[in-house]
Short mmCIF file of N, CA and C in Angstrom, two decimals:
data_model
loop_
_atom_site.label_atom_id
_atom_site.label_comp_id
_atom_site.label_asym_id
_atom_site.label_seq_id
_atom_site.Cartn_x
_atom_site.Cartn_y
_atom_site.Cartn_z
N MET E 208 0.76 18.32 -4.12
CA MET E 208 0.22 17.86 -5.37
C MET E 208 0.42 18.95 -6.43
N GLY E 209 0.28 20.17 -6.04
CA GLY E 209 0.46 21.24 -7.00
C GLY E 209 1.89 21.29 -7.52
N ASN E 210 2.83 20.97 -6.66
CA ASN E 210 4.25 20.96 -7.02
C ASN E 210 4.45 19.89 -8.08
N TYR E 211 3.78 18.75 -7.98
CA TYR E 211 3.89 17.67 -8.96
C TYR E 211 3.47 18.20 -10.32
N PHE E 212 2.38 18.91 -10.40
CA PHE E 212 1.91 19.44 -11.66
C PHE E 212 2.85 20.53 -12.22
N GLN E 213 3.42 21.31 -11.34
CA GLN E 213 4.35 22.37 -11.80
C GLN E 213 5.57 21.71 -12.44
N ARG E 214 6.07 20.61 -11.84
CA ARG E 214 7.23 19.95 -12.39
C ARG E 214 6.87 19.37 -13.77
N LEU E 215 5.66 18.82 -13.92
CA LEU E 215 5.25 18.28 -15.19
C LEU E 215 5.12 19.40 -16.20
N LEU E 216 4.58 20.50 -15.83
CA LEU E 216 4.40 21.67 -16.72
C LEU E 216 5.73 22.15 -17.23
N LYS E 217 6.72 22.28 -16.33
CA LYS E 217 8.06 22.72 -16.74
C LYS E 217 8.67 21.73 -17.69
N ALA E 218 8.56 20.50 -17.44
CA ALA E 218 9.12 19.48 -18.33
C ALA E 218 8.48 19.51 -19.69
N ASP E 219 7.16 19.78 -19.72
CA ASP E 219 6.43 19.80 -21.00
C ASP E 219 6.76 21.05 -21.77
N ILE E 220 7.02 22.16 -21.10
CA ILE E 220 7.37 23.38 -21.84
C ILE E 220 8.68 23.18 -22.58
N PHE E 221 9.62 22.54 -21.95
CA PHE E 221 10.93 22.34 -22.61
C PHE E 221 10.88 21.30 -23.70
N SER E 222 9.94 20.35 -23.60
CA SER E 222 9.89 19.32 -24.62
C SER E 222 8.89 19.68 -25.76
N HIS E 223 8.22 20.83 -25.59
CA HIS E 223 7.29 21.34 -26.61
C HIS E 223 6.17 20.40 -26.89
N THR E 224 5.68 19.70 -25.84
CA THR E 224 4.52 18.83 -26.04
C THR E 224 3.37 19.47 -25.27
N GLU E 225 2.17 19.19 -25.69
CA GLU E 225 0.98 19.70 -24.99
C GLU E 225 0.37 18.58 -24.17
N ILE E 226 -0.02 18.93 -23.00
CA ILE E 226 -0.77 18.04 -22.13
C ILE E 226 -2.01 18.72 -21.68
N THR E 227 -3.15 18.08 -21.84
CA THR E 227 -4.41 18.64 -21.47
C THR E 227 -4.63 18.44 -19.97
N LEU E 228 -5.66 19.12 -19.46
CA LEU E 228 -6.01 18.98 -18.07
C LEU E 228 -6.39 17.53 -17.77
N PHE E 229 -7.05 16.87 -18.71
CA PHE E 229 -7.40 15.49 -18.53
C PHE E 229 -6.14 14.61 -18.37
N ASP E 230 -5.12 14.90 -19.15
CA ASP E 230 -3.87 14.15 -19.01
C ASP E 230 -3.22 14.34 -17.66
N TYR E 231 -3.32 15.55 -17.13
CA TYR E 231 -2.76 15.78 -15.76
C TYR E 231 -3.53 14.94 -14.73
N ALA E 232 -4.83 14.86 -14.86
CA ALA E 232 -5.59 14.05 -13.95
C ALA E 232 -5.25 12.58 -14.09
N ALA E 233 -5.12 12.15 -15.32
CA ALA E 233 -4.76 10.75 -15.56
C ALA E 233 -3.36 10.41 -14.97
N LEU E 234 -2.43 11.34 -15.18
CA LEU E 234 -1.08 11.15 -14.64
C LEU E 234 -1.13 11.11 -13.13
N ASP E 235 -1.95 11.97 -12.50
CA ASP E 235 -2.01 11.96 -11.07
C ASP E 235 -2.65 10.68 -10.53
N GLN E 236 -3.68 10.19 -11.22
CA GLN E 236 -4.29 8.93 -10.83
C GLN E 236 -3.30 7.79 -10.95
N GLN E 237 -2.51 7.80 -12.01
CA GLN E 237 -1.52 6.73 -12.20
C GLN E 237 -0.50 6.77 -11.07
N ARG E 238 -0.04 7.97 -10.76
CA ARG E 238 0.96 8.14 -9.69
C ARG E 238 0.36 7.64 -8.32
N GLN E 239 -0.89 7.94 -8.06
CA GLN E 239 -1.52 7.48 -6.83
C GLN E 239 -1.61 5.94 -6.80
N LYS E 240 -1.96 5.36 -7.95
CA LYS E 240 -2.03 3.90 -8.00
C LYS E 240 -0.68 3.24 -7.78
N GLU E 241 0.36 3.83 -8.35
CA GLU E 241 1.70 3.29 -8.16
C GLU E 241 2.14 3.35 -6.66
N THR E 242 1.79 4.43 -6.00
CA THR E 242 2.13 4.54 -4.59
C THR E 242 1.31 3.56 -3.76
N GLN E 243 0.07 3.31 -4.16
CA GLN E 243 -0.81 2.36 -3.44
C GLN E 243 -0.34 0.93 -3.62
N ARG E 244 0.16 0.61 -4.84
CA ARG E 244 0.63 -0.75 -5.14
C ARG E 244 1.87 -1.12 -4.31
N LYS E 245 2.72 -0.09 -4.09
CA LYS E 245 3.97 -0.37 -3.36
C LYS E 245 3.64 -0.90 -2.02
N GLY E 246 2.73 -0.30 -1.30
CA GLY E 246 2.33 -0.81 0.03
C GLY E 246 3.55 -1.09 0.87
N GLY E 247 3.38 -1.89 1.89
CA GLY E 247 4.49 -2.29 2.69
C GLY E 247 5.15 -1.14 3.47
N GLY E 248 4.89 0.07 3.14
CA GLY E 248 5.50 1.18 3.78
C GLY E 248 4.80 1.62 5.06
N SER E 249 3.52 1.34 5.13
CA SER E 249 2.82 1.77 6.34
C SER E 249 2.97 0.73 7.43
N GLY E 250 2.61 1.08 8.61
CA GLY E 250 2.77 0.18 9.76
C GLY E 250 1.94 -1.02 9.69
N PHE E 251 0.77 -0.97 9.04
CA PHE E 251 -0.13 -2.11 8.99
C PHE E 251 0.27 -3.09 7.86
N LEU E 252 0.95 -2.63 6.85
CA LEU E 252 1.27 -3.49 5.73
C LEU E 252 2.72 -3.97 5.73
N ALA E 253 3.56 -3.31 6.52
CA ALA E 253 4.96 -3.69 6.56
C ALA E 253 5.13 -4.97 7.30
N PRO E 254 5.93 -5.91 6.77
CA PRO E 254 6.15 -7.15 7.49
C PRO E 254 7.03 -6.96 8.69
N PHE E 255 6.64 -7.56 9.80
CA PHE E 255 7.38 -7.46 11.05
C PHE E 255 7.77 -8.92 11.47
N PRO E 256 8.90 -9.03 12.11
CA PRO E 256 9.33 -10.36 12.58
C PRO E 256 8.36 -10.82 13.67
N LEU E 257 8.02 -12.09 13.62
CA LEU E 257 7.11 -12.67 14.65
C LEU E 257 7.95 -13.29 15.75
N SER E 258 7.35 -13.24 16.95
CA SER E 258 8.03 -13.88 18.09
C SER E 258 7.92 -15.42 17.93
N ASP E 259 8.76 -16.11 18.62
CA ASP E 259 8.74 -17.60 18.51
C ASP E 259 7.40 -18.18 18.89
N SER E 260 6.78 -17.56 19.88
CA SER E 260 5.44 -18.08 20.34
C SER E 260 4.38 -17.87 19.25
N LEU E 261 4.43 -16.73 18.52
CA LEU E 261 3.46 -16.54 17.43
C LEU E 261 3.74 -17.47 16.27
N VAL E 262 4.96 -17.72 15.93
CA VAL E 262 5.32 -18.66 14.88
C VAL E 262 4.77 -20.04 15.23
N LYS E 263 4.94 -20.44 16.49
CA LYS E 263 4.43 -21.74 16.92
C LYS E 263 2.90 -21.74 16.93
N PHE E 264 2.28 -20.63 17.34
CA PHE E 264 0.83 -20.52 17.41
C PHE E 264 0.21 -20.67 16.01
N PHE E 265 0.78 -19.95 15.02
CA PHE E 265 0.26 -20.03 13.69
C PHE E 265 0.59 -21.35 13.00
N GLY E 266 1.71 -21.91 13.27
CA GLY E 266 2.11 -23.21 12.77
C GLY E 266 2.42 -23.22 11.27
N THR E 267 2.68 -22.06 10.69
CA THR E 267 2.95 -22.03 9.24
C THR E 267 4.44 -21.95 8.95
N GLY E 268 5.25 -21.66 9.96
CA GLY E 268 6.67 -21.55 9.78
C GLY E 268 7.12 -20.19 9.25
N GLU E 269 6.15 -19.27 9.01
CA GLU E 269 6.51 -17.93 8.53
C GLU E 269 7.09 -17.17 9.74
N ASP E 270 8.19 -16.47 9.48
CA ASP E 270 8.78 -15.70 10.59
C ASP E 270 8.54 -14.21 10.54
N SER E 271 7.82 -13.74 9.54
CA SER E 271 7.43 -12.34 9.47
C SER E 271 6.06 -12.22 8.77
N LEU E 272 5.20 -11.36 9.32
CA LEU E 272 3.89 -11.05 8.76
C LEU E 272 3.55 -9.59 9.01
N SER E 273 2.63 -9.05 8.24
CA SER E 273 2.16 -7.72 8.52
C SER E 273 1.22 -7.79 9.73
N ARG E 274 0.97 -6.65 10.31
CA ARG E 274 0.05 -6.56 11.46
C ARG E 274 -1.34 -6.97 11.04
N ALA E 275 -1.75 -6.60 9.85
CA ALA E 275 -3.09 -6.97 9.42
C ALA E 275 -3.24 -8.46 9.28
N ASP E 276 -2.18 -9.14 8.73
CA ASP E 276 -2.24 -10.57 8.60
C ASP E 276 -2.29 -11.27 9.93
N VAL E 277 -1.57 -10.77 10.92
CA VAL E 277 -1.56 -11.36 12.25
C VAL E 277 -2.96 -11.27 12.85
N VAL E 278 -3.58 -10.12 12.69
CA VAL E 278 -4.93 -9.95 13.26
C VAL E 278 -5.92 -10.84 12.55
N LYS E 279 -5.84 -10.99 11.19
CA LYS E 279 -6.73 -11.83 10.47
C LYS E 279 -6.61 -13.29 10.96
N ARG E 280 -5.37 -13.73 11.09
CA ARG E 280 -5.15 -15.14 11.51
C ARG E 280 -5.64 -15.36 12.91
N MET E 281 -5.45 -14.41 13.76
CA MET E 281 -5.91 -14.58 15.14
C MET E 281 -7.42 -14.66 15.17
N TRP E 282 -8.08 -13.83 14.41
CA TRP E 282 -9.55 -13.81 14.36
C TRP E 282 -10.06 -15.12 13.77
N ASN E 283 -9.35 -15.66 12.78
CA ASN E 283 -9.75 -16.96 12.23
C ASN E 283 -9.67 -18.04 13.32
N TYR E 284 -8.61 -18.03 14.08
CA TYR E 284 -8.42 -18.99 15.15
C TYR E 284 -9.58 -18.83 16.20
N ILE E 285 -9.84 -17.59 16.52
CA ILE E 285 -10.94 -17.36 17.54
C ILE E 285 -12.25 -17.84 17.00
N LYS E 286 -12.58 -17.62 15.79
CA LYS E 286 -13.88 -18.06 15.23
C LYS E 286 -13.92 -19.57 15.09
N GLN E 287 -12.81 -20.20 14.66
CA GLN E 287 -12.81 -21.63 14.48
C GLN E 287 -12.98 -22.37 15.78
N ASN E 288 -12.50 -21.80 16.83
CA ASN E 288 -12.55 -22.47 18.14
C ASN E 288 -13.62 -21.91 19.05
N ASP E 289 -14.55 -21.16 18.51
CA ASP E 289 -15.70 -20.58 19.25
C ASP E 289 -15.22 -19.91 20.55
N LEU E 290 -14.26 -19.03 20.40
CA LEU E 290 -13.74 -18.31 21.58
C LEU E 290 -14.24 -16.89 21.63
N GLN E 291 -15.18 -16.55 20.83
CA GLN E 291 -15.70 -15.16 20.75
C GLN E 291 -16.68 -14.90 21.85
#
């Protein structure tokens, strides 16, 4: 994170603009939000291909879902059919 601020500082020195400490915090928060929005990169959010039996089980025709979505749908099935 410190390296990120150092790069901003170097860029600002050459452009002769001033950035306050508040601006650095706002820029860091914006950068964190952008990386959070991207998602899909982690193992739980990345879409994985489903096996034929899971596609048939869910009955939606989707051939790829994230792990979290698979777990949610399985729990919904368990609760709907009183299998808990």
